[in-house]
Amino acid sequence: MKEEGNYLTISVKLLSIILIVLCVQNCVSKSGNKDEKHSKVYEQGSIDKPERLVIAMVEELMKLRDIPPGMSVAVGLKNEIIFSEGYGYSNLETKKPVTPKTQFRAASVSKIITATALAKLVEDEKLNFNDLVNKYIPTYPQTKDSVTIKQLSGHLSGIPHYSGNDKIENRHYATVEDALGVFSHTQLLHKPGDKYKYSTHSYTLLSRVMEKASNKDFLSLLEDDLFNSLGMVSTGPDMRKNPGVEMTELYSFNEKGMNKGLPIKINNPEDPSYKWAGGGLISTPTDLVRMANSYMNGFIKKDIIDMMFETQKLNSGEETGVGIGWRQNWDMDNRKVYEHAGGMGGARSIICLFPNQKLTISIMGNAKRPRRIEETAHMLALPFLTLPSPSVQPRGVTKLNITINSNGEKIKKHGTLILDGKNDHLIIENEITYKLIYMQRENKYALIHPHGILYTEISLDNGVISGKTMYYKSPNITKPSEGLPLFEFSSDLKIEN
């Protein structure tokens, strides 16, 4: 997947330096508010509780362009739902608000739902991760005797992702077997196991294998083995011709002119029935958290969970960072996370599981943003992962030297850091303004960016302000904390206290 990267194009204007301590009350983001509902300004001391901090971060994010008009967040801890909240609108025209019951497209998070049902079939000894596909579908032309179920689920099979050779028809696909015709004529891209190539079509084939092993159609299998058992009452197939009353409208973004970045309704969304298993389901964050909680409450045996989380390897021995569906990652405090994100027309989604802390979080939105939803989820999880540990933060306004790391280049900029404890901002070249929210944890801040909520550190040491803002996604083989920041910054003069 192409790195969405560091898209900052900024003109050079040198700001005059201000080193006096003052309160700055009226520094406003150039992005503008999308709705008066999201116009609150939070005193930093008033958001020490996890719930308030999460609400403050999401409401600031919702003010920006290129952010969905509606989003929902849920958090689980030790098998309990401890937070569930909707933001914005599921229908902009009628101003119908998002609630915890609002359904969204799961997009590629559907793969984790499928992988969880697969785990139950393995537990019931109806199939094995190492079984060959042709054991169940001997007539499928491309797999012959070389592709395993494990390789299908970990994107090592060689089955292509979407391509110009697909035979996708503008209709409803009644069965999984019917949907195989979309791609069954295409050749494998490589010998199974030689390369990692992400493929939604591989999950369609996987779902047909699951049908054969269980003697059930795929949607009935999900209903019987997963949804009913876990109380996932809001999860199912995305029926475009008959959406439920809780299903959100779907939105994209204007790409040009004064309305660039503002949402527009998708009037004829794609029918995803050709890819139920890989990207065709709908759900809520609460349901996805219930599913993720099942990995920690005995619903699935531990030895099977361990196999699902273990990163697969290429034939060369190189790790991919992907297990049975789940992607490997870490947050900025080096806590291990297993997760999967999704994006498609009218949808952005993620489910994250912190196994050692027994915490799960899901975010869903009704447009294909934010880009850095993994980092955003980690930032929203942080208040629930650690107790507050505030330290005395620097106050005032200072000129900065900023380095932007972009595709191997180091771009030098100037900027201003404003810290008053209420309306903190980072300004680059007097044009791009980012809201900062102190996380009440050491020197950690949330930087509110059009691509998501980004991890930021700001420190004052020997009179010099320094800091960094990160920008990462998954899967990862190495810890994001060891990677290059998006921004690195420092004051160019020593501040005398």
Coordinates of C-alpha atoms in Angstrom, one line a residue:
M1 CA 0.0 0.0 0.0
K2 CA 1.4 3.4 -0.9
E3 CA 2.4 5.5 2.0
E4 CA 0.0 8.4 2.4
G5 CA 2.9 10.2 4.0
N6 CA 3.7 13.7 4.9
Y7 CA 1.6 15.9 2.6
L8 CA 2.6 19.4 3.7
T9 CA 3.2 22.2 1.2
I10 CA 3.8 25.5 3.0
S11 CA 5.1 28.9 1.9
V12 CA 8.1 30.4 3.8
K13 CA 7.3 33.4 6.1
L14 CA 9.6 34.1 9.0
L15 CA 7.6 34.9 12.2
S16 CA 8.9 37.5 14.6
I17 CA 10.0 35.9 17.8
I18 CA 7.9 36.4 21.0
L19 CA 9.4 35.1 24.2
I20 CA 7.0 36.6 26.8
V21 CA 4.7 34.5 28.8
L22 CA 1.1 35.4 28.0
C23 CA -2.4 33.8 27.6
V24 CA -3.5 33.5 24.0
Q25 CA -7.3 33.3 23.9
N26 CA -8.1 33.6 20.2
C27 CA -5.9 31.4 18.1
V28 CA -8.3 29.7 15.7
S29 CA -7.6 26.8 13.3
K30 CA -7.8 27.7 9.6
S31 CA -9.7 24.6 9.0
G32 CA -12.9 26.1 10.5
N33 CA -15.8 24.5 12.3
K34 CA -18.1 22.1 10.4
D35 CA -20.9 22.6 12.9
E36 CA -21.6 24.7 16.0
K37 CA -22.0 21.4 17.9
H38 CA -18.3 21.0 17.9
S39 CA -17.3 24.5 19.1
K40 CA -16.2 23.7 22.7
V41 CA -12.8 24.8 24.0
Y42 CA -11.6 22.6 26.9
E43 CA -9.6 23.8 29.9
Q44 CA -6.7 21.3 30.1
G45 CA -7.4 20.7 33.7
S46 CA -11.0 19.8 33.0
I47 CA -10.1 16.8 30.9
D48 CA -8.2 14.7 33.3
K49 CA -10.7 11.8 33.2
P50 CA -10.4 9.3 30.4
E51 CA -13.9 9.9 29.0
R52 CA -13.5 13.7 28.9
L53 CA -10.1 13.5 27.3
V54 CA -11.4 11.2 24.5
I55 CA -14.4 13.4 23.9
A56 CA -12.2 16.5 23.7
M57 CA -9.9 14.9 21.2
V58 CA -12.7 13.6 19.0
E59 CA -14.6 16.8 19.1
E60 CA -11.5 18.8 18.0
L61 CA -10.9 16.3 15.2
M62 CA -14.5 16.7 14.0
K63 CA -14.0 20.4 13.5
L64 CA -11.6 19.7 10.6
R65 CA -12.2 19.2 6.9
D66 CA -11.5 15.8 5.5
I67 CA -13.0 14.2 8.6
P68 CA -16.2 12.1 8.4
P69 CA -19.4 14.0 9.3
G70 CA -20.2 11.1 11.7
M71 CA -17.9 8.9 13.9
S72 CA -18.4 6.5 16.7
V73 CA -16.0 5.2 19.3
A74 CA -16.2 2.3 21.8
V75 CA -13.7 1.0 24.4
G76 CA -13.7 -2.4 26.2
L77 CA -11.7 -3.4 29.3
K78 CA -11.6 -6.9 30.7
N79 CA -14.8 -8.1 28.9
E80 CA -16.8 -4.9 29.7
I81 CA -17.8 -2.0 27.5
I82 CA -16.5 1.0 29.4
F83 CA -17.0 3.7 26.8
S84 CA -19.3 4.1 23.8
E85 CA -20.1 7.4 22.2
G86 CA -21.3 8.8 18.8
Y87 CA -20.2 12.1 17.3
G88 CA -21.6 14.2 14.4
Y89 CA -24.3 13.0 12.0
S90 CA -25.3 9.8 10.3
N91 CA -27.4 12.0 8.0
L92 CA -26.3 15.5 7.3
E93 CA -29.5 16.5 5.5
T94 CA -31.8 15.5 8.4
K95 CA -29.2 16.2 11.1
K96 CA -29.7 12.7 12.5
P97 CA -27.0 12.2 15.1
V98 CA -24.7 9.3 15.4
T99 CA -25.3 7.2 18.4
P100 CA -23.7 4.0 19.7
K101 CA -26.3 2.1 17.8
T102 CA -25.5 3.7 14.4
Q103 CA -24.2 1.1 11.9
F104 CA -21.3 1.7 9.6
R105 CA -19.6 -0.2 6.9
A106 CA -16.9 -2.3 8.5
A107 CA -14.9 -2.3 5.2
S108 CA -11.7 -4.5 5.7
V109 CA -12.4 -5.0 9.4
S110 CA -14.8 -7.6 7.9
K111 CA -11.6 -9.7 7.6
I112 CA -11.2 -9.8 11.4
I113 CA -14.9 -10.9 11.7
T114 CA -14.2 -13.6 9.2
A115 CA -10.9 -14.6 10.9
T116 CA -12.7 -14.9 14.2
A117 CA -15.3 -17.2 12.7
L118 CA -12.5 -19.2 11.2
A119 CA -10.9 -19.6 14.6
K120 CA -14.1 -21.2 15.9
L121 CA -14.1 -23.7 13.0
V122 CA -10.5 -24.6 13.8
E123 CA -11.4 -25.0 17.5
D124 CA -14.3 -27.2 16.5
E125 CA -11.9 -29.3 14.4
K126 CA -13.8 -28.6 11.2
L127 CA -10.6 -27.4 9.5
N128 CA -7.0 -26.6 10.2
F129 CA -5.0 -23.4 9.4
N130 CA -2.5 -25.5 7.5
D131 CA -5.1 -27.3 5.3
L132 CA -4.8 -26.9 1.6
V133 CA -7.5 -25.0 -0.2
N134 CA -8.0 -27.7 -2.7
K135 CA -9.1 -30.1 0.1
Y136 CA -12.3 -28.2 0.2
I137 CA -12.5 -26.7 -3.3
P138 CA -10.6 -29.1 -5.6
T139 CA -12.0 -27.4 -8.7
Y140 CA -10.7 -23.9 -8.0
P141 CA -8.3 -23.4 -10.9
Q142 CA -5.4 -21.4 -9.4
T143 CA -4.7 -22.9 -6.1
K144 CA -3.8 -26.4 -7.3
D145 CA -2.1 -28.1 -4.4
S146 CA 0.0 -25.2 -3.0
V147 CA -2.2 -22.6 -1.2
T148 CA -3.1 -23.1 2.5
I149 CA -5.9 -21.6 4.5
K150 CA -3.2 -19.8 6.6
Q151 CA -1.7 -18.2 3.5
L152 CA -5.2 -17.0 2.3
S153 CA -5.8 -15.3 5.7
G154 CA -2.3 -13.7 5.8
H155 CA -2.2 -12.4 2.2
L156 CA 0.6 -14.8 1.1
S157 CA -1.5 -16.8 -1.5
G158 CA -0.7 -14.8 -4.6
I159 CA -4.3 -14.2 -5.3
P160 CA -4.6 -10.6 -6.6
H161 CA -6.3 -7.7 -4.9
Y162 CA -8.7 -5.6 -7.0
S163 CA -7.5 -5.3 -10.6
G164 CA -8.6 -4.3 -14.0
N165 CA -9.1 -8.0 -14.8
D166 CA -11.9 -8.3 -12.2
K167 CA -15.3 -9.2 -13.5
I168 CA -17.3 -7.2 -11.0
E169 CA -20.9 -6.7 -12.2
N170 CA -23.3 -4.0 -10.9
R171 CA -25.6 -6.5 -9.2
H172 CA -26.2 -8.4 -6.0
Y173 CA -24.2 -11.6 -5.7
A174 CA -26.5 -14.2 -4.2
T175 CA -23.8 -16.7 -3.1
V176 CA -20.1 -16.8 -2.3
E177 CA -19.7 -19.3 -5.1
D178 CA -21.2 -16.8 -7.5
A179 CA -18.7 -14.1 -6.2
L180 CA -15.7 -16.3 -7.0
G181 CA -16.3 -15.6 -10.7
V182 CA -15.1 -12.0 -10.1
F183 CA -11.5 -13.2 -9.9
S184 CA -11.2 -17.0 -10.3
H185 CA -9.9 -16.5 -13.9
T186 CA -6.9 -14.5 -12.7
Q187 CA -3.5 -16.0 -12.3
L188 CA -1.6 -16.0 -9.0
L189 CA 0.8 -13.1 -8.7
H190 CA 3.6 -15.2 -7.3
K191 CA 4.3 -18.6 -5.8
P192 CA 2.4 -18.9 -2.5
G193 CA 4.5 -17.7 0.4
D194 CA 7.1 -15.8 -1.7
K195 CA 5.5 -12.4 -1.2
Y196 CA 3.1 -10.5 0.9
K197 CA 0.4 -9.0 -1.3
Y198 CA -2.8 -7.7 0.3
S199 CA -5.9 -9.3 -1.2
T200 CA -9.6 -8.9 -0.4
H201 CA -10.4 -11.6 -3.0
S202 CA -8.4 -14.1 -0.9
Y203 CA -11.0 -13.7 1.8
T204 CA -13.8 -14.4 -0.6
L205 CA -12.1 -17.7 -1.4
L206 CA -11.5 -18.3 2.3
S207 CA -15.2 -17.8 3.0
R208 CA -16.0 -20.5 0.4
V209 CA -13.6 -22.9 2.2
M210 CA -15.4 -22.1 5.4
E211 CA -18.8 -22.9 3.8
K212 CA -17.5 -26.2 2.6
A213 CA -16.0 -27.1 6.0
S214 CA -19.1 -26.1 8.0
N215 CA -21.9 -27.1 5.6
K216 CA -23.4 -23.7 6.1
D217 CA -23.6 -20.6 3.9
F218 CA -21.2 -17.9 5.0
L219 CA -23.7 -15.5 6.4
S220 CA -25.5 -18.2 8.4
L221 CA -22.1 -19.4 9.7
L222 CA -21.4 -15.9 11.0
E223 CA -24.8 -15.6 12.6
D224 CA -24.8 -19.0 14.3
D225 CA -21.1 -19.2 15.4
L226 CA -20.3 -15.6 16.1
F227 CA -23.0 -13.0 16.2
N228 CA -25.6 -14.9 18.3
S229 CA -22.9 -16.2 20.7
L230 CA -21.3 -12.7 21.3
G231 CA -24.5 -10.6 21.2
M232 CA -23.3 -8.8 18.1
V233 CA -26.9 -7.7 17.3
S234 CA -25.9 -4.8 15.0
T235 CA -23.5 -6.8 12.7
G236 CA -24.3 -8.4 9.4
P237 CA -24.2 -8.0 5.6
D238 CA -24.3 -4.6 4.0
M239 CA -27.6 -4.9 2.1
R240 CA -27.5 -1.9 -0.2
K241 CA -31.1 -2.3 -1.5
N242 CA -32.6 -2.5 2.0
P243 CA -30.5 -0.7 4.6
G244 CA -31.7 -0.8 8.2
V245 CA -32.9 2.2 10.1
E246 CA -29.7 2.5 12.1
M247 CA -27.5 2.4 9.0
T248 CA -25.6 5.6 8.3
E249 CA -25.6 7.5 5.1
L250 CA -22.3 7.2 3.2
Y251 CA -20.1 10.2 2.3
S252 CA -17.1 11.2 0.3
F253 CA -15.3 14.5 0.1
N254 CA -15.2 17.4 -2.3
E255 CA -11.8 17.5 -4.0
K256 CA -11.7 21.0 -5.5
G257 CA -12.5 24.6 -4.8
M258 CA -13.7 26.3 -1.7
N259 CA -15.6 23.2 -0.6
K260 CA -12.5 21.0 -0.8
G261 CA -12.6 18.6 2.1
L262 CA -16.3 19.0 2.9
P263 CA -18.5 15.9 2.8
I264 CA -20.8 15.0 0.0
K265 CA -23.3 12.2 0.0
I266 CA -22.6 9.0 -2.0
N267 CA -25.9 8.5 -3.9
N268 CA -25.1 5.1 -5.5
P269 CA -22.8 3.2 -3.2
E270 CA -21.3 -0.1 -4.4
D271 CA -23.0 -3.3 -3.6
P272 CA -20.3 -5.3 -1.7
S273 CA -22.0 -8.7 -1.9
Y274 CA -19.1 -10.0 -4.0
K275 CA -16.8 -9.6 -0.9
W276 CA -18.8 -10.2 2.3
A277 CA -15.8 -11.8 4.0
G278 CA -13.2 -9.2 3.1
G279 CA -15.1 -6.0 3.0
G280 CA -18.9 -6.4 2.9
L281 CA -20.2 -6.4 6.5
I282 CA -21.7 -3.6 8.6
S283 CA -21.3 -3.2 12.4
T284 CA -20.9 -0.8 15.3
P285 CA -17.8 -0.1 17.4
T286 CA -19.6 -1.6 20.4
D287 CA -20.2 -4.9 18.5
L288 CA -16.5 -4.9 17.3
V289 CA -15.3 -4.4 20.8
R290 CA -17.5 -7.3 22.0
M291 CA -15.8 -9.5 19.3
A292 CA -12.3 -8.4 20.3
N293 CA -13.2 -8.9 24.0
S294 CA -13.9 -12.6 23.1
Y295 CA -10.2 -13.1 22.5
M296 CA -9.7 -12.6 26.3
N297 CA -12.7 -14.2 27.9
G298 CA -12.2 -17.9 26.9
F299 CA -14.5 -17.8 23.8
I300 CA -11.5 -18.9 21.7
K301 CA -8.8 -21.2 23.1
K302 CA -5.5 -19.6 23.9
D303 CA -3.4 -21.8 21.7
I304 CA -5.6 -20.8 18.7
I305 CA -5.4 -17.1 19.6
D306 CA -1.6 -17.4 19.8
M307 CA -1.5 -18.9 16.2
M308 CA -3.8 -16.1 15.0
F309 CA -1.6 -13.3 16.4
E310 CA 1.8 -14.9 15.4
T311 CA 3.3 -13.0 12.4
Q312 CA 3.5 -15.2 9.3
K313 CA 6.7 -15.5 7.4
L314 CA 7.6 -15.6 3.7
N315 CA 9.3 -18.6 2.2
S316 CA 12.5 -16.6 2.7
G317 CA 11.9 -16.4 6.5
E318 CA 11.1 -12.7 6.5
E319 CA 8.3 -11.7 8.8
T320 CA 5.2 -10.0 7.4
G321 CA 3.8 -8.5 10.6
V322 CA 0.4 -10.2 9.7
G323 CA -1.0 -13.3 11.4
I324 CA -4.4 -14.9 10.7
G325 CA -6.0 -11.6 9.7
W326 CA -4.6 -9.6 12.6
R327 CA -1.9 -7.0 12.0
Q328 CA 1.0 -6.5 14.4
N329 CA 1.7 -3.1 15.8
W330 CA 2.8 -1.1 18.9
D331 CA 1.7 2.2 20.4
M332 CA 4.3 4.9 21.3
D333 CA 4.8 3.4 24.8
N334 CA 5.7 0.1 23.1
R335 CA 2.6 -1.7 24.2
K336 CA 1.9 -4.5 21.7
V337 CA -1.3 -4.1 19.7
Y338 CA -3.1 -6.4 17.3
E339 CA -5.4 -4.6 14.9
H340 CA -6.9 -4.2 11.5
A341 CA -8.2 -1.0 9.7
G342 CA -10.6 -0.7 6.8
G343 CA -11.5 1.9 4.3
M344 CA -13.9 2.0 1.4
G345 CA -16.5 4.3 -0.1
G346 CA -18.4 5.9 2.8
A347 CA -16.4 4.2 5.5
R348 CA -13.3 4.1 7.7
S349 CA -13.0 1.6 10.5
I350 CA -10.6 0.0 12.9
I351 CA -10.5 -2.6 15.7
C352 CA -7.5 -2.7 18.1
L353 CA -6.7 -5.2 20.8
F354 CA -4.1 -4.6 23.6
P355 CA -3.6 -8.1 24.9
N356 CA -1.5 -7.4 27.9
Q357 CA -3.8 -4.7 29.1
K358 CA -7.0 -6.5 28.1
L359 CA -8.2 -3.3 26.4
T360 CA -10.0 -3.1 23.1
I361 CA -11.0 0.0 21.0
S362 CA -12.9 0.5 17.8
I363 CA -13.6 3.6 15.7
M364 CA -16.0 3.8 12.8
G365 CA -16.8 6.7 10.5
N366 CA -19.1 7.3 7.5
A367 CA -16.4 8.6 5.1
K368 CA -13.0 7.3 4.1
R369 CA -10.9 9.2 6.7
P370 CA -8.9 9.7 8.8
R371 CA -5.9 8.3 7.1
R372 CA -4.0 7.5 10.3
I373 CA -6.8 5.7 12.1
E374 CA -4.4 3.3 13.8
E375 CA -2.5 6.1 15.5
T376 CA -5.7 7.9 16.2
A377 CA -7.1 4.7 18.0
H378 CA -3.9 4.4 20.0
M379 CA -4.2 8.0 21.2
L380 CA -7.9 7.5 22.1
A381 CA -6.9 4.3 24.0
L382 CA -4.1 6.0 25.9
P383 CA -6.3 7.6 28.7
F384 CA -7.7 4.2 29.5
L385 CA -4.3 2.5 29.4
T386 CA -2.5 4.6 32.1
L387 CA -3.4 6.7 35.0
P388 CA -2.9 10.5 34.8
S389 CA 0.7 11.5 35.5
P390 CA 0.8 15.2 34.7
S391 CA 4.0 17.2 34.9
V392 CA 4.5 21.0 34.9
Q393 CA 4.3 22.1 31.2
P394 CA 6.0 25.0 29.6
R395 CA 3.9 28.1 29.1
G396 CA 4.2 30.9 26.6
V397 CA 4.9 31.5 22.9
T398 CA 8.1 30.6 21.2
K399 CA 9.6 30.6 17.7
L400 CA 10.6 27.1 16.5
N401 CA 12.8 25.5 14.0
I402 CA 10.9 22.6 12.5
T403 CA 12.1 19.6 10.4
I404 CA 9.5 17.7 8.4
N405 CA 10.6 14.1 7.4
S406 CA 9.0 13.5 4.1
N407 CA 9.8 10.5 1.9
G408 CA 13.5 10.4 2.8
E409 CA 13.9 14.2 2.7
K410 CA 14.3 16.6 5.6
I411 CA 12.4 19.8 4.9
K412 CA 13.2 22.8 7.1
K413 CA 10.5 25.2 8.2
H414 CA 9.9 27.8 10.9
G415 CA 7.0 27.9 13.2
T416 CA 5.5 29.0 16.5
L417 CA 4.5 27.0 19.6
I418 CA 1.7 28.5 21.7
L419 CA 1.2 26.9 25.1
D420 CA -1.2 28.5 27.5
G421 CA -2.9 25.4 29.0
K422 CA -6.2 26.1 27.3
N423 CA -5.8 26.8 23.6
D424 CA -2.4 25.2 22.8
H425 CA -1.3 25.2 19.1
L426 CA 1.5 24.5 16.8
I427 CA 1.7 26.8 13.9
I428 CA 3.9 26.1 10.8
E429 CA 5.0 29.1 8.6
N430 CA 2.1 31.1 9.9
E431 CA -0.3 29.1 7.7
I432 CA -0.9 25.7 9.1
T433 CA -2.3 25.6 12.6
Y434 CA -2.6 22.4 14.6
K435 CA -4.6 22.2 17.9
L436 CA -2.7 20.5 20.8
I437 CA -4.3 18.8 23.7
Y438 CA -2.2 17.9 26.8
M439 CA -2.8 14.2 27.6
Q440 CA -2.2 14.7 31.4
R441 CA 0.6 12.2 31.1
E442 CA 4.2 13.4 31.4
N443 CA 5.1 15.3 28.2
K444 CA 2.5 13.8 25.9
Y445 CA 0.2 15.8 23.7
A446 CA -2.4 15.0 21.0
L447 CA -1.9 16.9 17.8
I448 CA -5.2 17.3 15.9
H449 CA -4.4 16.8 12.2
P450 CA -6.6 16.3 9.1
H451 CA -5.1 12.8 8.9
G452 CA -6.0 11.9 12.6
I453 CA -5.0 12.4 16.2
L454 CA -1.2 12.2 16.2
Y455 CA 1.2 11.4 19.1
T456 CA 3.3 14.4 20.1
E457 CA 5.9 15.1 22.8
I458 CA 6.9 18.5 24.1
S459 CA 9.7 19.1 26.6
L460 CA 11.5 22.0 28.2
D461 CA 15.1 21.1 29.1
N462 CA 17.7 23.7 30.1
G463 CA 15.6 26.4 28.7
V464 CA 15.2 24.8 25.3
I465 CA 11.8 23.6 24.0
S466 CA 11.9 20.5 21.9
G467 CA 9.4 18.0 20.6
K468 CA 8.2 15.6 17.9
T469 CA 5.0 14.4 16.3
M470 CA 4.7 10.8 15.0
Y471 CA 2.9 9.4 12.0
Y472 CA 2.4 5.7 11.6
K473 CA 0.0 2.9 10.7
S474 CA 0.2 -1.0 10.5
P475 CA 1.3 -3.7 10.0
N476 CA 4.7 -3.1 11.5
I477 CA 7.8 -5.2 12.0
T478 CA 9.5 -2.6 14.2
K479 CA 8.1 -0.4 16.8
P480 CA 6.8 3.0 15.6
S481 CA 8.7 4.7 18.5
E482 CA 11.9 3.7 16.7
G483 CA 10.8 5.4 13.4
L484 CA 11.3 8.9 12.1
P485 CA 8.8 11.5 13.3
L486 CA 6.6 13.5 11.0
F487 CA 7.7 16.7 12.7
E488 CA 10.8 17.4 14.9
F489 CA 11.0 20.9 16.4
S490 CA 13.0 23.0 18.9
S491 CA 13.2 26.6 20.0
D492 CA 16.2 28.3 18.4
L493 CA 17.0 30.4 21.5
K494 CA 17.3 29.4 25.1
I495 CA 14.3 30.5 27.1
E496 CA 15.3 32.1 30.4
N497 CA 12.8 31.2 33.1

